[in-house]
Coordinates of C-alpha atoms in Angstrom, one line a residue:
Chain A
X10 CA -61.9 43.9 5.5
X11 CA -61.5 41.3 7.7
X12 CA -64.1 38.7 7.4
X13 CA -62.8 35.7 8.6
X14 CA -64.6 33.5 6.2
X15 CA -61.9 34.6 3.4
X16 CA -59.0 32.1 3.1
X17 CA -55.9 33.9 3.9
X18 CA -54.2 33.6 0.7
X19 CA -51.8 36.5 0.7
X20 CA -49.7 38.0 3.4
X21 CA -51.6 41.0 4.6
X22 CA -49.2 41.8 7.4
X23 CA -45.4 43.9 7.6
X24 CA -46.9 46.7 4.8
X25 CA -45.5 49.4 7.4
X26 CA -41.6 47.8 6.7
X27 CA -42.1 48.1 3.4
X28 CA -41.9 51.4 3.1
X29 CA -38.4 53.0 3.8
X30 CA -35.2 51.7 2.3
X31 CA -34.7 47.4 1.9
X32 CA -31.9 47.6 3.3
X33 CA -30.6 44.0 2.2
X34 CA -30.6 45.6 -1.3
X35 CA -28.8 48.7 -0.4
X36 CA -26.6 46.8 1.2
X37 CA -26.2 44.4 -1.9
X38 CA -25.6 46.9 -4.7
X39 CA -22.9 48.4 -2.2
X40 CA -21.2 45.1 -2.0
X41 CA -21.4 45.1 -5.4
X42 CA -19.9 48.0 -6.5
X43 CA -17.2 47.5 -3.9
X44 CA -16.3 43.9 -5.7
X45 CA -16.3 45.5 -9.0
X46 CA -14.1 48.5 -7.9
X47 CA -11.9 45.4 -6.4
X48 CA -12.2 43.6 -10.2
X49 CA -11.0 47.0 -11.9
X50 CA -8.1 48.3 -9.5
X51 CA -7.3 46.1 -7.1
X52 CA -6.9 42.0 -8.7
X53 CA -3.9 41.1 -11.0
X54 CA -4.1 40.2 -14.6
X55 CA -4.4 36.5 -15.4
X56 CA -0.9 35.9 -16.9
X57 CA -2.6 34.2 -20.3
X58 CA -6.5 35.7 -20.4
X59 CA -5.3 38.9 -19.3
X60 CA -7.9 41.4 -18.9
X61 CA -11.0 38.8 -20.3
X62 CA -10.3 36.6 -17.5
X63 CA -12.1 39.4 -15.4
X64 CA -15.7 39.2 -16.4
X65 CA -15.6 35.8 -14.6
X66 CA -16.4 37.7 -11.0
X67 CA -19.2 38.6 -12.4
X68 CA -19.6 35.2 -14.9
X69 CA -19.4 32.8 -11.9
X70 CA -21.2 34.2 -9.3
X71 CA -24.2 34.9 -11.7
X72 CA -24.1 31.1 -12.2
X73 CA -24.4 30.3 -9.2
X74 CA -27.1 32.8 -8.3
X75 CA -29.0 30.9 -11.6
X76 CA -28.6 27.6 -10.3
X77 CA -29.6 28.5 -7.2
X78 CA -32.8 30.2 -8.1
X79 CA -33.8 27.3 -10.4
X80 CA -33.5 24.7 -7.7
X81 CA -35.5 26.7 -5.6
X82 CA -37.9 26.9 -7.9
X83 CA -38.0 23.1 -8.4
X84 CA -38.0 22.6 -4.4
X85 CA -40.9 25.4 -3.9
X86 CA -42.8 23.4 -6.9
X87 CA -42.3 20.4 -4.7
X88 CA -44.2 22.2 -1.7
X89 CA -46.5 23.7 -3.2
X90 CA -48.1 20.4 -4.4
X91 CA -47.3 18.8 -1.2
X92 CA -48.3 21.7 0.8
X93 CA -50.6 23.8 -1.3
X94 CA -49.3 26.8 0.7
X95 CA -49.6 30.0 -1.9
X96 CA -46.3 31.4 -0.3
X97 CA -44.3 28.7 -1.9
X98 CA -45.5 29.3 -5.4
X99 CA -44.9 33.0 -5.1
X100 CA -41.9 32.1 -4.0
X101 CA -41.0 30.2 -7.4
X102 CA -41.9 32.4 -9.5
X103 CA -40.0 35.1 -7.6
X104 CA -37.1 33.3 -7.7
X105 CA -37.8 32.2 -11.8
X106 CA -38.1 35.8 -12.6
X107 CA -34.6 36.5 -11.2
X108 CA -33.3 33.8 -12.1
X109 CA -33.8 35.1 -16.2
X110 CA -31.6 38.0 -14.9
X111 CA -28.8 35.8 -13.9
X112 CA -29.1 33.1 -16.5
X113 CA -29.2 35.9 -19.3
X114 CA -26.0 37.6 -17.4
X115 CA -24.2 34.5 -17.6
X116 CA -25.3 33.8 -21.6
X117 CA -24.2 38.0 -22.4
X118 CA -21.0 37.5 -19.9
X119 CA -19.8 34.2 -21.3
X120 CA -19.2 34.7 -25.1
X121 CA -17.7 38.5 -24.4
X122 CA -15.3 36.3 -22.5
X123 CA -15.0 33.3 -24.9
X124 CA -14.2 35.4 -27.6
X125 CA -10.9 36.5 -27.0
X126 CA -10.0 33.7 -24.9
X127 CA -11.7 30.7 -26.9
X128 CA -11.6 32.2 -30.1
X129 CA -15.3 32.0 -30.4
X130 CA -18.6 33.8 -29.6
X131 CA -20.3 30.2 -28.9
X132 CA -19.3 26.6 -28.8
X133 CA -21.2 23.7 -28.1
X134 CA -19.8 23.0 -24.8
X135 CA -21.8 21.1 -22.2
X136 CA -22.5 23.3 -19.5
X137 CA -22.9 26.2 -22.2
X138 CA -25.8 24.3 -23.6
X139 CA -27.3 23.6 -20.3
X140 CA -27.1 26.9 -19.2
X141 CA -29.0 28.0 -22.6
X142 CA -31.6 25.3 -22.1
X143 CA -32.0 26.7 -18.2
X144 CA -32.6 29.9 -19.6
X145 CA -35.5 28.7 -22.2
X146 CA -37.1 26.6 -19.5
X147 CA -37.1 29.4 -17.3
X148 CA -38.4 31.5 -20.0
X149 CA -41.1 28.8 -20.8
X150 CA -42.2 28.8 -17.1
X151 CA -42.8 32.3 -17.0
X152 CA -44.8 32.6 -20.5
X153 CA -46.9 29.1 -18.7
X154 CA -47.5 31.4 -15.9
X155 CA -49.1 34.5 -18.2
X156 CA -51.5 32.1 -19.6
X157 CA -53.6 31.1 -16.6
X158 CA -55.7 33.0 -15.7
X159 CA -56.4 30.6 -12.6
X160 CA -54.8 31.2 -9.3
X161 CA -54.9 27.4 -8.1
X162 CA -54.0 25.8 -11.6
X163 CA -51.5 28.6 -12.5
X164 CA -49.7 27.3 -9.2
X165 CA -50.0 24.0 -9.5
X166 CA -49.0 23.9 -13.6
X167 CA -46.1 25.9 -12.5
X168 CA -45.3 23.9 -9.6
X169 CA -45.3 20.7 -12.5
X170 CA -43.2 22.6 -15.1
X171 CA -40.4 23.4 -12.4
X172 CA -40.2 19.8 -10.9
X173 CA -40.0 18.3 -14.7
X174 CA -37.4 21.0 -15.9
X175 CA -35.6 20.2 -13.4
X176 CA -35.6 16.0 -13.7
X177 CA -34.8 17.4 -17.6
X178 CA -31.1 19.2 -16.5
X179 CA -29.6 15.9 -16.3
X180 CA -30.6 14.9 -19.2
X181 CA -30.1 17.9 -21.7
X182 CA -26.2 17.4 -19.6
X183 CA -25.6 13.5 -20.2
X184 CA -27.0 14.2 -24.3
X185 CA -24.8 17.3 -24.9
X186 CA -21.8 15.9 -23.2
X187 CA -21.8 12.4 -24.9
X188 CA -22.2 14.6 -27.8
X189 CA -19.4 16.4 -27.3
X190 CA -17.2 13.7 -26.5
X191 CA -18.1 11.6 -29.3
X192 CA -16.8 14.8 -31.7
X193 CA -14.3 15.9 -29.8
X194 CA -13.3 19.5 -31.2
X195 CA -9.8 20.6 -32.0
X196 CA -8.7 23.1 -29.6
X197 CA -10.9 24.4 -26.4
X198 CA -8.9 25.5 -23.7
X199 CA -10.7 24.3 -20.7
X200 CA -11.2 26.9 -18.2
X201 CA -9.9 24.3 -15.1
X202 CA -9.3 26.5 -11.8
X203 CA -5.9 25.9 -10.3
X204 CA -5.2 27.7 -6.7
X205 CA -6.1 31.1 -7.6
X206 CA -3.7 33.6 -6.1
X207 CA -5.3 34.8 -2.8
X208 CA -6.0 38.4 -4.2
X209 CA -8.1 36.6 -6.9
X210 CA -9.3 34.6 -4.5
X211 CA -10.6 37.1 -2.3
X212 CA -12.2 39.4 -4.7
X213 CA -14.2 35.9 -6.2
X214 CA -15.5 35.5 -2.3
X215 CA -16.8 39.0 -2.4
X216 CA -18.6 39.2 -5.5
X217 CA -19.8 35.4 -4.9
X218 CA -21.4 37.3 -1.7
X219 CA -22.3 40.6 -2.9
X220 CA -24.1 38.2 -6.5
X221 CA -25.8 36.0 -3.7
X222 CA -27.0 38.7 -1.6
X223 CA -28.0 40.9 -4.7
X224 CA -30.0 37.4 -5.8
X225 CA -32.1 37.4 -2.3
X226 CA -32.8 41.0 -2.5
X227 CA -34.3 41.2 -5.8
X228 CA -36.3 37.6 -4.9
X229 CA -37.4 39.3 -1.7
X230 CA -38.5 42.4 -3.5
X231 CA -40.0 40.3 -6.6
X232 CA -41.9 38.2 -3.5
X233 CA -43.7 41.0 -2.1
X234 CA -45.1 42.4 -5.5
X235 CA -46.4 38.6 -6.2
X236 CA -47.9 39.5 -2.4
X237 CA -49.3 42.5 -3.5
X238 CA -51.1 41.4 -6.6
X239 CA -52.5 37.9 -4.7
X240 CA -54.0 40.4 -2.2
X241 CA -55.8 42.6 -5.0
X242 CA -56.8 39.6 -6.7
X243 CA -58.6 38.5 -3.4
X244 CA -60.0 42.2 -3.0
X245 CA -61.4 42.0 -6.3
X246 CA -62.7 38.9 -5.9
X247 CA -65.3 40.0 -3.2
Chain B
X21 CA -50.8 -1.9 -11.8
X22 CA -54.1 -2.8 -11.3
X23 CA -55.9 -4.4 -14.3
X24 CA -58.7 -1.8 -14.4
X25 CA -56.4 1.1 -14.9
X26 CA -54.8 -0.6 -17.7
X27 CA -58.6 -1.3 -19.0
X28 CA -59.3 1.9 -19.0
X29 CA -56.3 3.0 -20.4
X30 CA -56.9 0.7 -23.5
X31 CA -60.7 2.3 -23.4
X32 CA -59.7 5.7 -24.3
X33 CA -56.9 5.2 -26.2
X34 CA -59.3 3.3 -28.8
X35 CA -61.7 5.9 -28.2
X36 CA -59.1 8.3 -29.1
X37 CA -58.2 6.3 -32.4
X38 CA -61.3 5.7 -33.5
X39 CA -62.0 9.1 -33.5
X40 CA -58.8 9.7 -35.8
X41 CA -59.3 7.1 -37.8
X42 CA -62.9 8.1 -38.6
X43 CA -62.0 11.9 -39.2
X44 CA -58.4 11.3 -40.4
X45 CA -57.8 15.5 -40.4
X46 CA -54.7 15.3 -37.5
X47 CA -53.0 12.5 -39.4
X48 CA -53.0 13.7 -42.7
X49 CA -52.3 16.9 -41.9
X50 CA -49.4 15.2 -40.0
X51 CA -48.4 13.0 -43.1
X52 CA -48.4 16.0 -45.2
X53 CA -46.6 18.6 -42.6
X54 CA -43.8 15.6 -42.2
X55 CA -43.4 15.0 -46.0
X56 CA -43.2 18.2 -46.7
X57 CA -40.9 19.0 -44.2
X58 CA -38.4 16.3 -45.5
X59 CA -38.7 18.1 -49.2
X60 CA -37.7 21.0 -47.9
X61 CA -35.0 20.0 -45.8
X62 CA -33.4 18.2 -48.7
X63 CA -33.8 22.0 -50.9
X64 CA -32.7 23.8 -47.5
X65 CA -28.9 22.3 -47.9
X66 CA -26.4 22.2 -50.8
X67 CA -26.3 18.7 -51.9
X68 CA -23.0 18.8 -53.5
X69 CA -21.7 20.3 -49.9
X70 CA -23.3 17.8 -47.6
X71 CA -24.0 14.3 -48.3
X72 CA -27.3 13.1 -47.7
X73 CA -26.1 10.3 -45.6
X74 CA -25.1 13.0 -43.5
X75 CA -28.2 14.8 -43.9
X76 CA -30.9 12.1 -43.1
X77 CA -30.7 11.1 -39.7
X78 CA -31.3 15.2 -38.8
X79 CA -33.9 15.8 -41.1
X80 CA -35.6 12.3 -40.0
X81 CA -35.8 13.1 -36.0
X82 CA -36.3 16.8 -36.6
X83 CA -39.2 16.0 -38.8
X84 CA -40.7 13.3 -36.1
X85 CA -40.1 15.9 -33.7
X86 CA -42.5 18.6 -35.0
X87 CA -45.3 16.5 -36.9
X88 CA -45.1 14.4 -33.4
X89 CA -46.3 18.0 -31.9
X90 CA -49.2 18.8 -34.7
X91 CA -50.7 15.1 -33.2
X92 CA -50.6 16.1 -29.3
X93 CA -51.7 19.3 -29.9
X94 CA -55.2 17.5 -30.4
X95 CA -54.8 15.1 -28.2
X96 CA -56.4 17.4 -25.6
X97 CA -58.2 20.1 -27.6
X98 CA -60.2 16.9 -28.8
X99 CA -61.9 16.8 -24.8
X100 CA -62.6 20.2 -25.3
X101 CA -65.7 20.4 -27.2
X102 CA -68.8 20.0 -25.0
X103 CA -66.7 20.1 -22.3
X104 CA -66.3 16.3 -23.0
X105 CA -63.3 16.0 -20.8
X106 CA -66.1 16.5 -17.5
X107 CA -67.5 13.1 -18.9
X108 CA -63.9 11.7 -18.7
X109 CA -63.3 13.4 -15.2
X110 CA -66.4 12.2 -13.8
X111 CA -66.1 8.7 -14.9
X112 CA -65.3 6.2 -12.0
X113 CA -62.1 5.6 -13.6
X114 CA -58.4 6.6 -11.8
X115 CA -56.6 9.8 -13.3
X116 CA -53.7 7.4 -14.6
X117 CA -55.6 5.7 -16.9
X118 CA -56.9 8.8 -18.5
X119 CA -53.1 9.6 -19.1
X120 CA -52.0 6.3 -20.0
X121 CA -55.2 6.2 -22.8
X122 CA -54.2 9.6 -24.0
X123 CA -50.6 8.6 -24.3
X124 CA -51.2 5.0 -25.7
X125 CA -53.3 6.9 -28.6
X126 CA -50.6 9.5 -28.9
X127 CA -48.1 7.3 -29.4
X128 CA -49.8 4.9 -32.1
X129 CA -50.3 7.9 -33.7
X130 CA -46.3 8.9 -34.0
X131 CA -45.7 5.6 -34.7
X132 CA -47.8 5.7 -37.5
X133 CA -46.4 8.5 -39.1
X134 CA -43.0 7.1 -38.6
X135 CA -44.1 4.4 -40.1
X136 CA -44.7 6.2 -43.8
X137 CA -41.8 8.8 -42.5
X138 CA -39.2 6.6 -42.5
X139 CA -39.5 4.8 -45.7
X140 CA -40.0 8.5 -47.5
X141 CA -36.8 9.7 -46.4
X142 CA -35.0 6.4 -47.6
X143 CA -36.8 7.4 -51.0
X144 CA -36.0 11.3 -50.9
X145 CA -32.7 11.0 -50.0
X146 CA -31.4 7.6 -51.3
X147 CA -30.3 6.2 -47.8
X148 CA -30.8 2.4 -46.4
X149 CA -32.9 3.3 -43.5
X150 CA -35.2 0.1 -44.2
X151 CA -31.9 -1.8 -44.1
X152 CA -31.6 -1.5 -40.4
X153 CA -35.3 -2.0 -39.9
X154 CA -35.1 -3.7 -36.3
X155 CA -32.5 -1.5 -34.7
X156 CA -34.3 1.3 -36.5
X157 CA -37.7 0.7 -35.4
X158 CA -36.5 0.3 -31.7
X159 CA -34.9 3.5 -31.7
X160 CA -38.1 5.2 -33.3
X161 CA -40.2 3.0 -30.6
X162 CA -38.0 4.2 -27.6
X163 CA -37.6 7.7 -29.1
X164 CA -41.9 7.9 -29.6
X165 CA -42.5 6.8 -25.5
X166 CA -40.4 9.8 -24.4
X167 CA -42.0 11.9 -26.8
X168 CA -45.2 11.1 -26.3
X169 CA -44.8 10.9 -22.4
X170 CA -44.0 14.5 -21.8
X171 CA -46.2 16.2 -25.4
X172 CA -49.4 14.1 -23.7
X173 CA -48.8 16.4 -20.1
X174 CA -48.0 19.1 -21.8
X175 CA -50.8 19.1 -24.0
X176 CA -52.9 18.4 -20.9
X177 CA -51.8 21.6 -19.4
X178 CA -51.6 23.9 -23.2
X179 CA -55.5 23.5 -23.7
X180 CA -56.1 25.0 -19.9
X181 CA -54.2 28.3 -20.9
X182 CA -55.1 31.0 -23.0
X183 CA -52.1 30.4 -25.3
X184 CA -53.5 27.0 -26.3
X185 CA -51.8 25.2 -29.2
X186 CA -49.1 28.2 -28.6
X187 CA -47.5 27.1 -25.8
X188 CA -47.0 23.1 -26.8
X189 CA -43.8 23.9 -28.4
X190 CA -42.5 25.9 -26.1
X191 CA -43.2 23.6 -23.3
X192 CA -42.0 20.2 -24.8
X193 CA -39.2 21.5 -27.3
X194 CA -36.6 21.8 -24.3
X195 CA -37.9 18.4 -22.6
X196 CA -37.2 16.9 -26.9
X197 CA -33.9 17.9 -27.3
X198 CA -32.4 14.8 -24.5
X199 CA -34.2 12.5 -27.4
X200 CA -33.6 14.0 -30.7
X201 CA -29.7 13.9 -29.7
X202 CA -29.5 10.4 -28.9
X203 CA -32.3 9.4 -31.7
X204 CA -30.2 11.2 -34.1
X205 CA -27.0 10.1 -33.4
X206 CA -27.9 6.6 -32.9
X207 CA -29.8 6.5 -36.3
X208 CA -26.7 8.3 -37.9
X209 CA -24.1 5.5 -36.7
X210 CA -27.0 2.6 -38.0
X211 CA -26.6 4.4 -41.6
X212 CA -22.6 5.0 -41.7
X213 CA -22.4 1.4 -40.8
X214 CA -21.0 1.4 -37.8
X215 CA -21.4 -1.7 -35.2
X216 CA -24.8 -1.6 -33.0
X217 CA -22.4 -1.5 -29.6
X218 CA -21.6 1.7 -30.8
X219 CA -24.7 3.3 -29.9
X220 CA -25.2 0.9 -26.7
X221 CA -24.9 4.5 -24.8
X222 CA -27.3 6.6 -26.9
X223 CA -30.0 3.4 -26.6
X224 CA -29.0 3.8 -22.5
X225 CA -30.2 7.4 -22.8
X226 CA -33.2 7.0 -24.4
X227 CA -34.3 3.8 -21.9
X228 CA -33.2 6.2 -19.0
X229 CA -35.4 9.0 -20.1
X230 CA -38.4 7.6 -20.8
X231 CA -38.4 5.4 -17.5
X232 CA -38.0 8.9 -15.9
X233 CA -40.4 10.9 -17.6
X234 CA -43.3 8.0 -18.0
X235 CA -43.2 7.6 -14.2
X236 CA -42.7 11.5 -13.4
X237 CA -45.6 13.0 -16.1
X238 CA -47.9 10.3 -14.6
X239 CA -47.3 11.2 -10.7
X240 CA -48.2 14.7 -12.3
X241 CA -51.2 13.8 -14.7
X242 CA -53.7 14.7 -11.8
X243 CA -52.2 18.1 -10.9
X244 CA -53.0 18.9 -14.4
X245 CA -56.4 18.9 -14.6
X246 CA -58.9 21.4 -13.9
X247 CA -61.4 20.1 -11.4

């Protein structure tokens, strides 16, 4: 088991704190559940969205949590070529994976909102597009990563794909807003955010937390199975 | 850049053609995929609904856009037979000029198909496209590069997967759409007339994107390959 000839490329150490609770995820899905019981009973109705208005403490912190996870994927792609540390690529595609969840929350929780309030399912808005194009670059990074077989190249072609989709964002953001503005539509009431009233405001810093925390949890989680799997790769290997 | 990358870079790109031009099966099945394409298109819309004026400029860079991919999708798969990419690896030439040769050929290649493209779809669908030849062909031209800069590292990295061809489009669509936009939307102001400093921003774009993504795919060429 432990030659010291094999390069350690996968964590072989904490496997006796991995059994009992995570407790950063218990603790996550009981912050959420205490923002959403704060969505339902305790926050006012938007005076024009009315009840819509509410998926957005769940619309905006998933955004975040999306954005997030892609620029860490971008920044661990960075390291990983830099670095050629293993942790860093298990890292990205820990953080890709969860970052589908978000991005695909914020696609299903967006048009259940825009309906009633835009009058649409979809519109060609800018940072609607974008967010679709994150979610089919993330979903292109993660069918890349199926195809190699590799351990080395599967890092290093992923490490590539993140760093380039995320030099693209810009420009998918410039093209579809130049668009936009070039045909301007008839009526889309901008969602702008004047002072929200401090109940609002509150129960937006509490799911933004709860959403974050959730975000690390399920990374952490996702991090230790891409662990797992480098290690049995390496036992298999010998 | 030093003189000998560039060299090299010329090297392989001929190599490249002169290997399509002798076998001819990419860029005929290309042509054929592209003219097609622009037949259908025209039967795919109700003529009497939308104008074809209207119609062209989409048809054109969606077209470009997908025979563009049928000719990258070689450009690497070509390497693969008797492993001759090892010769290419082992030769005393920098990683660069592999990628620059590659995308040189790639991009002669689009243009080419452009080339018989663009006068097709003036044809087909009654449009003066060859009016605005200059503008036209520096849009196609500055379209092509960006193309061709991020199909060529993508199809670098599609041959070392077991997807293959598969996974080109999937790769490079998202990385197209920043060009089509601009391409089409240029083209489509050349045909309703409209004055060139209209589309000063779109050609701003374009420039912007393939100075990023030339410089960016390169710096990544040689994390691509399989040692």
């Amino acid at each position: 088991m432990t030659t010291p000839t094999v390069p350690a490329s996968a964590d072989d150490t904490s496997s006796a704190q991995r059994s009992g609770i995570d407790w950063l995820f218990a603790i996550s899905v009981i912050m959420i559940a205490v923002a959403l019981t704060r969505v339902i009973y305790y926050t006012p109705f938007e005076a024009v969205q009315g009840p819509a208005q509410k998926i957005f403490y769940l619309h905006l912190p998933a955004a975040l949590c999306a954005f997030t996870a892609f620029g860490v994927v971008a920044l661990a792609g960075i390291g990983y070529l830099w670095l050629g540390d293993l942790r860093l690529d298990r890292a990205a595609e820990s953080s890709a994976e969860v970052g589908v969840v978000f991005t695909t929350v914020v696609l299903v929780t967006g048009p259940i909102w825009a309906r009633p309030v835009w009058g649409t399912w979809w519109t060609w808005d800018a940072r609607l597009t974008l967010t679709l194009f994150l979610w089919f670059i993330f979903v292109g990074y993660i069918v890349l990563r199926g195809a190699i077989e590799d351990r080395a190249l599967r890092a290093r072609y992923s490490a590539v794909l993140g760093i380039l989709g995320s030099l693209l964002i810009p420009f998918i953001h410039l093209s579809v807003y130049l668009f936009r503005t070039l045909h301007p539509r008839p009526i889309v009431i901008k969602p702008s955010a004047p002072s929200l009233p401090p109940e609002m405001l509150t129960t937006l810093i509490i799911s933004f937390v709860a959403f974050f925390l959730f975000y690390l949890a399920l990374v952490r989680q996702r991090y230790r199975l891409a662990n797992e799997r480098d290690l049995l790769e390496l036992e298999e290997g010998r | 850049m030093a003189p000998s990358t560039l060299s090299a870079a010329l090297l392989i790109a001929r190599k490249d053609l002169a290997i399509e031009f002798r076998t001819r099966t990419a860029f005929f099945s290309a042509l054929v995929f592209a003219l097609l394409g622009i037949v259908i298109f025209f039967f795919a819309w109700d003529p009497t609904a939308v104008s074809s004026l209207d119609l062209a400029p989409g048809v054109l860079w969606g077209i470009f856009t997908f025979s563009g991919l049928l000719g990258l999708q070689r450009s690497f798969s070509l390497e693969q037979s008797d492993r001759a990419i090892d010769s290419l690896l082992g030769a005393p030439i920098s990683r660069e000029s592999i990628y620059l040769g590659k995308a040189i050929a790639n991009l002669v290649f689009v243009a080419a198909v452009q080339l018989i493209a663009i006068p097709a779809v003036q044809l087909f669908y009654g449009v003066s496209l060859l009016d605005h030849a200059a503008l036209l062909g520096l849009i196609a031209l500055m379209a092509a590069i960006g193309l061709v800069a991020v199909g060529t590292l993508f199809s670098a990295m599609a041959v070392n997967t077991k997807l293959a061809e598969m996974l080109l489009p999937v790769l490079s669509l998202p990385f197209f759409v920043p060009i089509v936009i601009p391409a089409a939307q240029a083209t489509a102001r050349l045909l309703s007339g409209r004055p060139a400093s209209e589309s000063v921003g779109w050609l701003k774009l374009l420039l912007a994107f393939d100075i990023v993504f030339v410089v960016a795919c390169m710096l990544a060429f040689p994390y691509t390959i399989e040692e």
